[in-house]
XYZ file of C-alpha atoms in Angstrom:
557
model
C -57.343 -158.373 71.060
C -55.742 -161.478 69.105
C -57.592 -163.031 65.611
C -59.406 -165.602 68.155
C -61.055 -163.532 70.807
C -61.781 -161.407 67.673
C -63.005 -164.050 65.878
C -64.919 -165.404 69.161
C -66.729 -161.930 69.159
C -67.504 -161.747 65.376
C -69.230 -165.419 65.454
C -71.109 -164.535 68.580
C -72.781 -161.056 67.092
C -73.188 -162.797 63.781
C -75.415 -165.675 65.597
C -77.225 -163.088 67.621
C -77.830 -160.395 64.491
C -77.950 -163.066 61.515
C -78.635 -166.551 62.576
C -80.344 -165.796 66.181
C -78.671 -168.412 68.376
C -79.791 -169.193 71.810
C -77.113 -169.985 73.789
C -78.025 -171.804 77.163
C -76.059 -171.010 80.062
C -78.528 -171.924 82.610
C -81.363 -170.470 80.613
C -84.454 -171.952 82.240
C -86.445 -172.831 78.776
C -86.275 -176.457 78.284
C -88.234 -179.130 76.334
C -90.599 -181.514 78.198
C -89.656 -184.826 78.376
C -91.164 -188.632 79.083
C -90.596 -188.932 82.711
C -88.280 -192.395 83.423
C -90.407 -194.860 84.860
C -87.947 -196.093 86.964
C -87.591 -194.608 90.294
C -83.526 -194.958 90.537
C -81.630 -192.857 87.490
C -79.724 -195.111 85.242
C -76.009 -194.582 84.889
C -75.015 -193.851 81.481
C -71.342 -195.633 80.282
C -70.721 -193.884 76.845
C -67.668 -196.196 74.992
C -66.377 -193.667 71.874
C -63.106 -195.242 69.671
C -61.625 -192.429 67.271
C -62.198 -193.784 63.804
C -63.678 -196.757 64.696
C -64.827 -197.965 61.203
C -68.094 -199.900 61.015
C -66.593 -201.994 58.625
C -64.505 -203.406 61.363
C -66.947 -204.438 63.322
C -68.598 -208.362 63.235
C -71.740 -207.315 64.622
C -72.281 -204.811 61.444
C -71.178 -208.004 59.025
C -67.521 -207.363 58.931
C -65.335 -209.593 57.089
C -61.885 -208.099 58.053
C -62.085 -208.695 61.949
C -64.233 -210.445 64.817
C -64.944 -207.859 67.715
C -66.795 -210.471 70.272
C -67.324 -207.602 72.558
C -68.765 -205.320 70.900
C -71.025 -207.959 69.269
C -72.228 -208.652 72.687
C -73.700 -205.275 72.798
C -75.854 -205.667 69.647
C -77.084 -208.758 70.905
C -78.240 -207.665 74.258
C -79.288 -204.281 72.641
C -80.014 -202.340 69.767
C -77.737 -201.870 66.269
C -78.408 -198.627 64.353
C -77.446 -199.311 61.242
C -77.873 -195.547 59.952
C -76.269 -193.520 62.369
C -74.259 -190.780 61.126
C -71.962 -187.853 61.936
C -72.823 -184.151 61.594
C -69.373 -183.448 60.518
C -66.148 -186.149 59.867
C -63.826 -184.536 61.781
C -62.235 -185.885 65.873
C -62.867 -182.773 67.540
C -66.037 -181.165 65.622
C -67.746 -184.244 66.028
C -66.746 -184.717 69.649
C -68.422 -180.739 70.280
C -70.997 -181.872 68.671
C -71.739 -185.294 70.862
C -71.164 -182.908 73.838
C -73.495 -179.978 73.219
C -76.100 -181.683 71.247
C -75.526 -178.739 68.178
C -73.746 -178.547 65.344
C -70.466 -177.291 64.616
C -71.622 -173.829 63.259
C -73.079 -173.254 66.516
C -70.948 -174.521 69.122
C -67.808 -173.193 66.826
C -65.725 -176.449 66.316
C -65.925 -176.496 62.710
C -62.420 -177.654 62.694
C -59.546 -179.000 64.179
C -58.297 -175.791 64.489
C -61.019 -172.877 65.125
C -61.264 -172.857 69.235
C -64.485 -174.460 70.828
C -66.988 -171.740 71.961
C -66.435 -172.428 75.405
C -69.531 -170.443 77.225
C -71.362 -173.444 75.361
C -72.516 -175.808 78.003
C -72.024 -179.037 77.650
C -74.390 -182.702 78.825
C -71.948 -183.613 81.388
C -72.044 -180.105 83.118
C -76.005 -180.737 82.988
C -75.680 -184.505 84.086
C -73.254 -182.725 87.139
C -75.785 -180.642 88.248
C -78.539 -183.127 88.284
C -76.687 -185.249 90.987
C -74.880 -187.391 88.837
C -71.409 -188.119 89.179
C -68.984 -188.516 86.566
C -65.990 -189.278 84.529
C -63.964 -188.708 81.531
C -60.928 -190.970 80.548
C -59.457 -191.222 77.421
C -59.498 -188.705 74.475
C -61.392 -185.564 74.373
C -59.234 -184.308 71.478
C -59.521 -180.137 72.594
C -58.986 -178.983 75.749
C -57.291 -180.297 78.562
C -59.488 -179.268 81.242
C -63.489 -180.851 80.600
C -66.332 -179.377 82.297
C -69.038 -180.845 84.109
C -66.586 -184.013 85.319
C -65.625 -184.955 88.633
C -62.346 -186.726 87.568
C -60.602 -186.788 84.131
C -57.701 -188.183 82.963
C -57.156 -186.739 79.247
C -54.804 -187.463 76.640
C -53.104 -184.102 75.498
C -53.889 -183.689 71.640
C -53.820 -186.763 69.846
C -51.732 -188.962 72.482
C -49.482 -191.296 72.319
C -50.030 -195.225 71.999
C -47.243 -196.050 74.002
C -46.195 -195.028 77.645
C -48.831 -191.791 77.018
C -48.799 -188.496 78.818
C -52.380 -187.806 80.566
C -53.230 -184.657 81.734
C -56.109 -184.990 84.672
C -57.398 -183.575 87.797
C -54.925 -184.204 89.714
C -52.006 -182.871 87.731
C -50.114 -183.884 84.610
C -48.945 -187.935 84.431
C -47.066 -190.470 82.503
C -48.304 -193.856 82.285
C -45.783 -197.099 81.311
C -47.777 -199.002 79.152
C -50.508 -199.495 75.892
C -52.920 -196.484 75.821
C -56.146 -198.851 75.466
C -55.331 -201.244 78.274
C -54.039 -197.918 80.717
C -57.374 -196.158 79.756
C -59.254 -199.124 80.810
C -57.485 -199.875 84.071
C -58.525 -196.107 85.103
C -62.063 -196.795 83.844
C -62.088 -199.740 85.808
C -60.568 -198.204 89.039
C -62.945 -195.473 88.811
C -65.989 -197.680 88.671
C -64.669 -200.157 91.671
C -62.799 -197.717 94.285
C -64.049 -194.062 92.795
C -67.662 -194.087 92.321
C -69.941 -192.870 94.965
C -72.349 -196.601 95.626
C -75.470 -193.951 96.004
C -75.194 -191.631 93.058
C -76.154 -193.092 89.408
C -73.148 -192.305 87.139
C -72.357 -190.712 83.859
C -68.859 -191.759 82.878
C -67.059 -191.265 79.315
C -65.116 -193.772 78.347
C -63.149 -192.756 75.157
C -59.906 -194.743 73.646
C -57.560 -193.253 71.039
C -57.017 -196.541 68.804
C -58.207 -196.987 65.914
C -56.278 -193.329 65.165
C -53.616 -192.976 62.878
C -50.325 -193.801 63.381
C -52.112 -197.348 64.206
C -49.452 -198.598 66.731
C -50.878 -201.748 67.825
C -49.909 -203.277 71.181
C -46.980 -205.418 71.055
C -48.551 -208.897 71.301
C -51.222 -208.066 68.535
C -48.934 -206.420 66.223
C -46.494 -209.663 65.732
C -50.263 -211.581 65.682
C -51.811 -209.141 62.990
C -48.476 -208.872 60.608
C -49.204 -212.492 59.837
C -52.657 -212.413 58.922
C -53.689 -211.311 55.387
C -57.268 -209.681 54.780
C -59.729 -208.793 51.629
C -59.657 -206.167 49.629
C -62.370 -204.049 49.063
C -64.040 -203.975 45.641
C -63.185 -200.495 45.235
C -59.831 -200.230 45.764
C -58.480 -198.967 42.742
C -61.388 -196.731 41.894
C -60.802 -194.482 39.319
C -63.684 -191.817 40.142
C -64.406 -191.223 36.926
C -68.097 -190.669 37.255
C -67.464 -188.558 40.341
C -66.768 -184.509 40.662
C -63.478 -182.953 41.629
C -63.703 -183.381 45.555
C -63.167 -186.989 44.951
C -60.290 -187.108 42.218
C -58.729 -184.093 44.002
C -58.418 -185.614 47.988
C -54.907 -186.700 48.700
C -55.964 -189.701 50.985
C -54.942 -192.788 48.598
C -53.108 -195.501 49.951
C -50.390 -195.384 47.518
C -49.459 -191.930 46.744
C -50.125 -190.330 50.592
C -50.136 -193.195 52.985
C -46.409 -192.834 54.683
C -43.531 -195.093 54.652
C -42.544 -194.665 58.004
C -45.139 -192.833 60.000
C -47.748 -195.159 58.674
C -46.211 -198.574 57.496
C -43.343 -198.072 60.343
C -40.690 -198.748 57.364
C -37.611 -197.224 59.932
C -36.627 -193.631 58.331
C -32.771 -194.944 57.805
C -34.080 -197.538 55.498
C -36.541 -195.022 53.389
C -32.891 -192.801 53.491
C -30.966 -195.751 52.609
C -32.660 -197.066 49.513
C -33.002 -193.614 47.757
C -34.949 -193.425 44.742
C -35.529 -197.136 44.755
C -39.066 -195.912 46.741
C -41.691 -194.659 44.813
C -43.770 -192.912 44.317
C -42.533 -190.203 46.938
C -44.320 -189.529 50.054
C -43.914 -186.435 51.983
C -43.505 -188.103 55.898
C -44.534 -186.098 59.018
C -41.346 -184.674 60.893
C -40.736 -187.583 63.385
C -43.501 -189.670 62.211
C -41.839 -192.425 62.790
C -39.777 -192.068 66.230
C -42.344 -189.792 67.942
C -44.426 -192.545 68.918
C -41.873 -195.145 68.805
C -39.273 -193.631 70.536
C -41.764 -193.669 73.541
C -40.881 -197.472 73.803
C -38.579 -198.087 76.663
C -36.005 -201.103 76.071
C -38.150 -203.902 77.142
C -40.837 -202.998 74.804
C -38.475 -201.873 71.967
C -37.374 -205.563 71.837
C -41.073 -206.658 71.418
C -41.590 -204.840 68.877
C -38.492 -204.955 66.850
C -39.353 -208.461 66.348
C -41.820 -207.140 63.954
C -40.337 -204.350 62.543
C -37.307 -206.004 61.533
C -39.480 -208.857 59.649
C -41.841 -205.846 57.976
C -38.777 -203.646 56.557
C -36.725 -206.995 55.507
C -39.822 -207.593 53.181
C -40.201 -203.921 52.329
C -36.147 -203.745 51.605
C -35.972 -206.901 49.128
C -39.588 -206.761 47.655
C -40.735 -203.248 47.226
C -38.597 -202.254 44.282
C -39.595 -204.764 41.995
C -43.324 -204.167 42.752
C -45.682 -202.760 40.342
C -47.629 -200.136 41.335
C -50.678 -201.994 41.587
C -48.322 -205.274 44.207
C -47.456 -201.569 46.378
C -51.116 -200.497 46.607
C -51.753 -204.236 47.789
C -49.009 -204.049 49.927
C -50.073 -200.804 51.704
C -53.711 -202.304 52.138
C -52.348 -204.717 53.950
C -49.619 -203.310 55.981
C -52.812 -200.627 56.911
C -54.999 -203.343 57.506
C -52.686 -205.480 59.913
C -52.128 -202.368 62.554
C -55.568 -200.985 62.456
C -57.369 -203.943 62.706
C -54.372 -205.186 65.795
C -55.427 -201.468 67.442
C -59.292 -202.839 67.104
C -59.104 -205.602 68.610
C -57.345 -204.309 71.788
C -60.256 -202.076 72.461
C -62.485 -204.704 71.632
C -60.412 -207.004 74.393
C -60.745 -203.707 76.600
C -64.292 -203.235 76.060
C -64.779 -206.521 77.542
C -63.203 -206.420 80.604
C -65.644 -203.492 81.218
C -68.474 -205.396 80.356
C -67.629 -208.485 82.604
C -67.036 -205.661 85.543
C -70.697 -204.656 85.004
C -71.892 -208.150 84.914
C -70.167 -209.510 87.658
C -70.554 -206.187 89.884
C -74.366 -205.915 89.038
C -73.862 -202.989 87.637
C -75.024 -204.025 84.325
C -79.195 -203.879 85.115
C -79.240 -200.577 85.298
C -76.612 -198.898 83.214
C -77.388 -197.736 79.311
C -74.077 -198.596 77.859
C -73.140 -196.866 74.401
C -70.750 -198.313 71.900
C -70.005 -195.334 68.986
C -67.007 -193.851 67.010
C -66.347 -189.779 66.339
C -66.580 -190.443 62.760
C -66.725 -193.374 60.061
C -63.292 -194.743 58.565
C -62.188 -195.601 55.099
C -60.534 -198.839 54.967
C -59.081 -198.765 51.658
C -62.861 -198.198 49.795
C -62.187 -195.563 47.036
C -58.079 -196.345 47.660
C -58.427 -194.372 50.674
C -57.631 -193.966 54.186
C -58.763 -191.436 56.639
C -62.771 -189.467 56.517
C -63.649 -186.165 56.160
C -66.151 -186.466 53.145
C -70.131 -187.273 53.448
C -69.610 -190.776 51.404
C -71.299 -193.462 53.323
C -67.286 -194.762 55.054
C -66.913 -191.799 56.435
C -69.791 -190.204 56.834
C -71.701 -193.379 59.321
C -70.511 -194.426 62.480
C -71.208 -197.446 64.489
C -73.672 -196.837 67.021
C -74.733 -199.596 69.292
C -77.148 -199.215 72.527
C -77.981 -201.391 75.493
C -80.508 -200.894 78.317
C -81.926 -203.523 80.071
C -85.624 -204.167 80.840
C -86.136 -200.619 77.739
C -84.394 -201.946 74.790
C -85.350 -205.303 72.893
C -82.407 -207.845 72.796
C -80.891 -208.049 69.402
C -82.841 -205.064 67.941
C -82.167 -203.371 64.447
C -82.504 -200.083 64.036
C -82.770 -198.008 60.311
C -83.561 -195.041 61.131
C -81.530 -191.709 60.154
C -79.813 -190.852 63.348
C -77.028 -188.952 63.742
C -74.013 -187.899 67.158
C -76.278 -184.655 67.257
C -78.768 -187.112 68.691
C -76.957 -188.392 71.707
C -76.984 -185.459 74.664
C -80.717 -185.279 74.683
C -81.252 -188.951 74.161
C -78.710 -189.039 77.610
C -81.117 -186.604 79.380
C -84.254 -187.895 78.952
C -83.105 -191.324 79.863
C -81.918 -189.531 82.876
C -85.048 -188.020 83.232
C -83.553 -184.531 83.021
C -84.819 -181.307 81.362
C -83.164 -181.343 77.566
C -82.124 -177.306 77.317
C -84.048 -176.171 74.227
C -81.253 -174.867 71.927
C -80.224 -178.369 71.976
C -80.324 -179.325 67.926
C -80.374 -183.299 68.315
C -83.463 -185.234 68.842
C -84.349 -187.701 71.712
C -83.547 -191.111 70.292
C -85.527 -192.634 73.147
C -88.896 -193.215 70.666
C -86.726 -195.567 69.024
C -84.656 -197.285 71.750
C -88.242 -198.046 72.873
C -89.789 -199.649 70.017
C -91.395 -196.514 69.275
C -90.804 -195.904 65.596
C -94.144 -194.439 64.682
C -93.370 -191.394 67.134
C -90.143 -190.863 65.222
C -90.296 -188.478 62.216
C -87.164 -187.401 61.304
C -86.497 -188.283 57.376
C -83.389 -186.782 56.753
C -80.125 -184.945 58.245
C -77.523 -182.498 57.669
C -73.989 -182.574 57.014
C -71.410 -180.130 57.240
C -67.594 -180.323 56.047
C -65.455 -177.264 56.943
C -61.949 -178.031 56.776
C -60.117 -176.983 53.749
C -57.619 -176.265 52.330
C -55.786 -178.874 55.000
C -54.699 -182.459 55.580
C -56.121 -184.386 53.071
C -57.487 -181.624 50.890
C -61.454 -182.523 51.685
C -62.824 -179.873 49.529
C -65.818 -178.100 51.854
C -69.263 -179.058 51.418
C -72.420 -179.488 52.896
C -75.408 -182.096 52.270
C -78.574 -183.396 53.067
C -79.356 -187.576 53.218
C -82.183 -189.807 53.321
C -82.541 -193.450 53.467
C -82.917 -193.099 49.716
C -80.496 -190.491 48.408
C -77.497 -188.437 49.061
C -77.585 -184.901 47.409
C -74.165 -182.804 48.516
C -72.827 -179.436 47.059
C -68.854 -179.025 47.233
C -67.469 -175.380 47.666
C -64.923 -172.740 48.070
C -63.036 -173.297 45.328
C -65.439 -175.281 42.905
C -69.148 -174.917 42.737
C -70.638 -177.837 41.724
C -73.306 -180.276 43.004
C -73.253 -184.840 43.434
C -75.991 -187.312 43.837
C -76.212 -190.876 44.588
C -79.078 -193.276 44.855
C -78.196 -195.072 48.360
C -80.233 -197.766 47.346
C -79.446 -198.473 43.568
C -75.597 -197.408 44.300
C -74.811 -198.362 47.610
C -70.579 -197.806 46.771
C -71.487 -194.429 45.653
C -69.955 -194.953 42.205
C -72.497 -193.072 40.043
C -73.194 -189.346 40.434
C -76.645 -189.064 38.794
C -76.943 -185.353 39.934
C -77.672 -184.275 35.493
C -79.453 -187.831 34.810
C -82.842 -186.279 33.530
C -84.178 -189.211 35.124
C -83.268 -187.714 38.870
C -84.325 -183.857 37.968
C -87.182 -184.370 40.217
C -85.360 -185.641 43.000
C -83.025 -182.859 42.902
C -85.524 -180.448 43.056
C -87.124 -181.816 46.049
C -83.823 -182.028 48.213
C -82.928 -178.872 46.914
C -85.719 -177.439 48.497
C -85.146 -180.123 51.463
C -81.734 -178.811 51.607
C -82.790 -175.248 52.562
C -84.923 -176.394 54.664
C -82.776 -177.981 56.922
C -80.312 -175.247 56.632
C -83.095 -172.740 57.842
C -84.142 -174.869 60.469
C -80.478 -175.714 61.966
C -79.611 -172.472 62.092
C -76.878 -172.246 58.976
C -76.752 -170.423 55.869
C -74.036 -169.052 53.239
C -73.881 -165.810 54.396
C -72.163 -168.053 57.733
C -70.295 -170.269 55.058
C -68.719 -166.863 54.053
C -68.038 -166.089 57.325
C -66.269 -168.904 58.332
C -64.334 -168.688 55.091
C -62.992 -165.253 55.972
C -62.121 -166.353 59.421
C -60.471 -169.430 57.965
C -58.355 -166.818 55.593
C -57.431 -164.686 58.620
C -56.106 -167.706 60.809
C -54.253 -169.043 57.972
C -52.402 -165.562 57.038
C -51.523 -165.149 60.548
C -48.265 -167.755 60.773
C -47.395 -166.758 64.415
C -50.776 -168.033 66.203
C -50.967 -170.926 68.310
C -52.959 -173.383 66.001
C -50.639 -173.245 63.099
């Protein structure tokens, strides 16, 4: 037996002896639900982007890009403006969004631990309930999705350019940009695929925003020239912060790559020597893995650019001070992400008209979200993991005709846990009762009052990795944000949301808050009691963690 069917078998007694975990596989126990009034199912078109920042979106009051789009979902629908992730991480959260549990339970705390995969998941359900469905784009762990009639799945994290799929009709190479080739399946799917009498459930799920950030060609000689504002906390200091913070190796300057990241060409790095600073340890092939995909034709394109970007970095970037490099980086971050964005935003518009013009769009509940929040140079950072506000919310926008109110704002504290039994009971299907989320449908009705949910729970499991994300766990209200780092520190942060909405200030000794932290202490455990978690499973996971990482010859490492 290897470390993960051993591991697989430890978790599983543990949850039945220690934490008593249901797990539904086809267990008839279910929670009632508000019958639809309609008498034909809607079909459910779920959009995802992977690191989709809410700051880089116009409807949420961006000021670094316009995403028309995407806007025209808020308007004809409702904008959450407190969604939030159980866990900032691609493939936990994306378990999570598909079992409607958290990541203790359905065993993706990571990127690397394997998915528990007797778990069933809302698709399967959907499947079984006459719906048929679909899953392009990127599921991020396994190749192979259950509960969907056709796939076509990038392998890992995919490639931007000419990408490999994997799907059900055998393995495929695509010539192209990965947001416009995931749309053209979408879109084939929903005019030549899809059966005219079933409703549908299809997943629609691009790679871009992700890092490396290869924009198509045409946006990335558009974005190169445009220049965008900084945030107010880019050079933050963290000084009234705990070690998690002044310890995560995320900052622009000192861990953002030369070539994998600001595509500076590797020969050029090589050629100028110790005339680039600080050093930055680049991924092997960071820079021609994805590039090298390019065949001739679209190498030209984009050499264009590239030969523009490293003639600036060549005769500028030695003289800089370290303060012109970190500007420098912002933008050169800012000009590919934002390029990636606004494909997907293009893309998510020619599905849109589709619906329109097909008359499709009346009865289809079409979801807009990311797997995580995004930090766009807030803090000096790039990338997520931690339960600051950046990367702890996601975007979340819903439309349904004829349900929800045009141009409807939501503040409520929802979170991705929330979105397989919302799907059901739109559906009008049975929502299995282990299921942890809650039914967002109170609120997508106008429903508030019924809603009573005043806080959530957040897990971080992934350390020591990429980024060095210390572990912690945390409980949030519209009000506060109390969080308690781990593993290799012990100690305890909270901010006033409303008095500190940068999260500058950890007021976690200030007399003044003692009360406060008593209360979510006792919150805290609450919510740790009543989703099923504890630190006897922190410990656990720890020791499992230990055992992967000592064992070099396994297949995640």
């Amino acid at each position: 037996m290897n470390i993960f069917e051993t591991k697989k078998m430890r978790i599983r007694v543990y949850f039945a002896a220690v934490v008593g975990v249901l797990i539904f596989v086809g267990c008839k126990e279910t929670r009632p639900v508000e019958k639809t009034s309609k008498s034909k199912k809607p079909n459910i078109l779920f959009i995802m982007s992977d690191d989709h920042a809410y700051q880089a979106i116009s409807a949420y009051g961006s000021k670094l890009v316009q995403t028309p789009n995407i806007d025209r979902l808020a308007k004809e629908g409702m904008l959450f403006t407190n969604a939030s992730v159980t866990n900032s991480i691609c493939a936990p959260s994306r378990a999570t969004i598909l079992t409607g549990k958290h990541t203790h339970i359905n065993g993706k705390i990571d990127n690397l631990m394997p998915f528990d995969t007797t778990q069933v998941t809302f698709p399967q359900i959907f499947q079984k309930n006459g719906y048929q469905t679909a899953m392009f784009g990127k599921l991020h762990f396994g190749n192979n999705p259950k509960g969907v009639d056709d796939f076509m799945i990038l392998p890992g994290q995919g490639f931007y350019i000419n990408p490999d799929f994997n799907t059900s009709k055998g393995d495929t190479t695509i010539t192209g940009y990965v947001t416009d080739i995931i749309t053209d399946v979408t879109l084939n799917w929903l005019k030549e695929e899809r059966e005219e009498e079933k409703p549908f459930m299809m997943m629609y799920l691009h790679k871009a925003p992700h890092r490396p950030w290869w924009p198509s060609p045409e946006k990335f000689k558009e974005f190169t020239k445009k220049e965008f504002p900084e945030p107010e906390t880019l050079f933050d200091d963290y000084k009234n912060r705990g070690t998690a913070a002044k310890t995560a190796e995320m900052n622009l300057l000192t861990h953002m790559m030369y070539s994998h990241d600001s595509k500076i060409r590797p020969e050029l790095v090589a050629k100028m020597g110790d005339k680039v600073t600080p050093k930055v340890e680049e991924f092997e092939n960071g820079f021609y893995g994805p590039f090298g995909r390019a065949n001739s034709e679209q190498k030209a394109k984009y050499d264009e650019v590239l030969d523009e970007i490293n003639a600036d970095f060549e005769k500028n970037w030695p003289s800089m001070t370290d303060e012109e490099k970190m500007r420098w980086k912002y933008q050169r971050y800012m000009q590919d992400y934002l390029a990636c964005i606004s494909s997907v935003d293009d893309n998510v518009g020619r599905v849109l008209d589709y619906l329109e013009e097909s008359g499709l769009a009346e009865n289809t509940i079409v979801v807009y979200t990311s797997d995580q929040g995004f930090y766009l140079g807030e803090h000096g950072w790039f990338d997520k993991r931690f339960i600051y506000d950046e990367s702890f919310k996601t975007p979340l926008i819903v439309k349904w005709p004829n349900t929800i109110k045009p141009g409807s704002v939501e503040n409520e504290m929802v979170q991705n846990l929330d979105f397989a039994p919302t799907f059901l009971e739109a559906a009008g299907i049975e929502v299995p009762s282990d299921m942890q989320g809650e039914s967002l449908m109170p609120l997508l009705k106008g429903k508030d009052e019924k809603w009573n949910r005043d806080a959530v729970y957040y897990h971080y499991y992934e350390y020591p990795s990429v980024h060095m994300v210390k572990r912690h766990y945390g409980i949030v209200t519209k009000e506060y944000k109390l969080a308690h780092f781990y593993y290799d520190v012990d100690e305890w942060e909270l901010y006033d949301r409303l008095k500190d909405p940068q999260e500058l200030n950890n007021v976690y000794d200030d007399p003044d808050y003692s009360e406060i932290v008593t209360e979510l202490k006792q919150k805290l455990v609450e919510l740790r009691k009543k989703y099923k978690d504890s630190p006897e499973l922190d410990q656990e996971y720890i020791d499992i963690y230990k055992e992967m990482k000592a064992e070099k010859d396994n297949d995640f490492w």
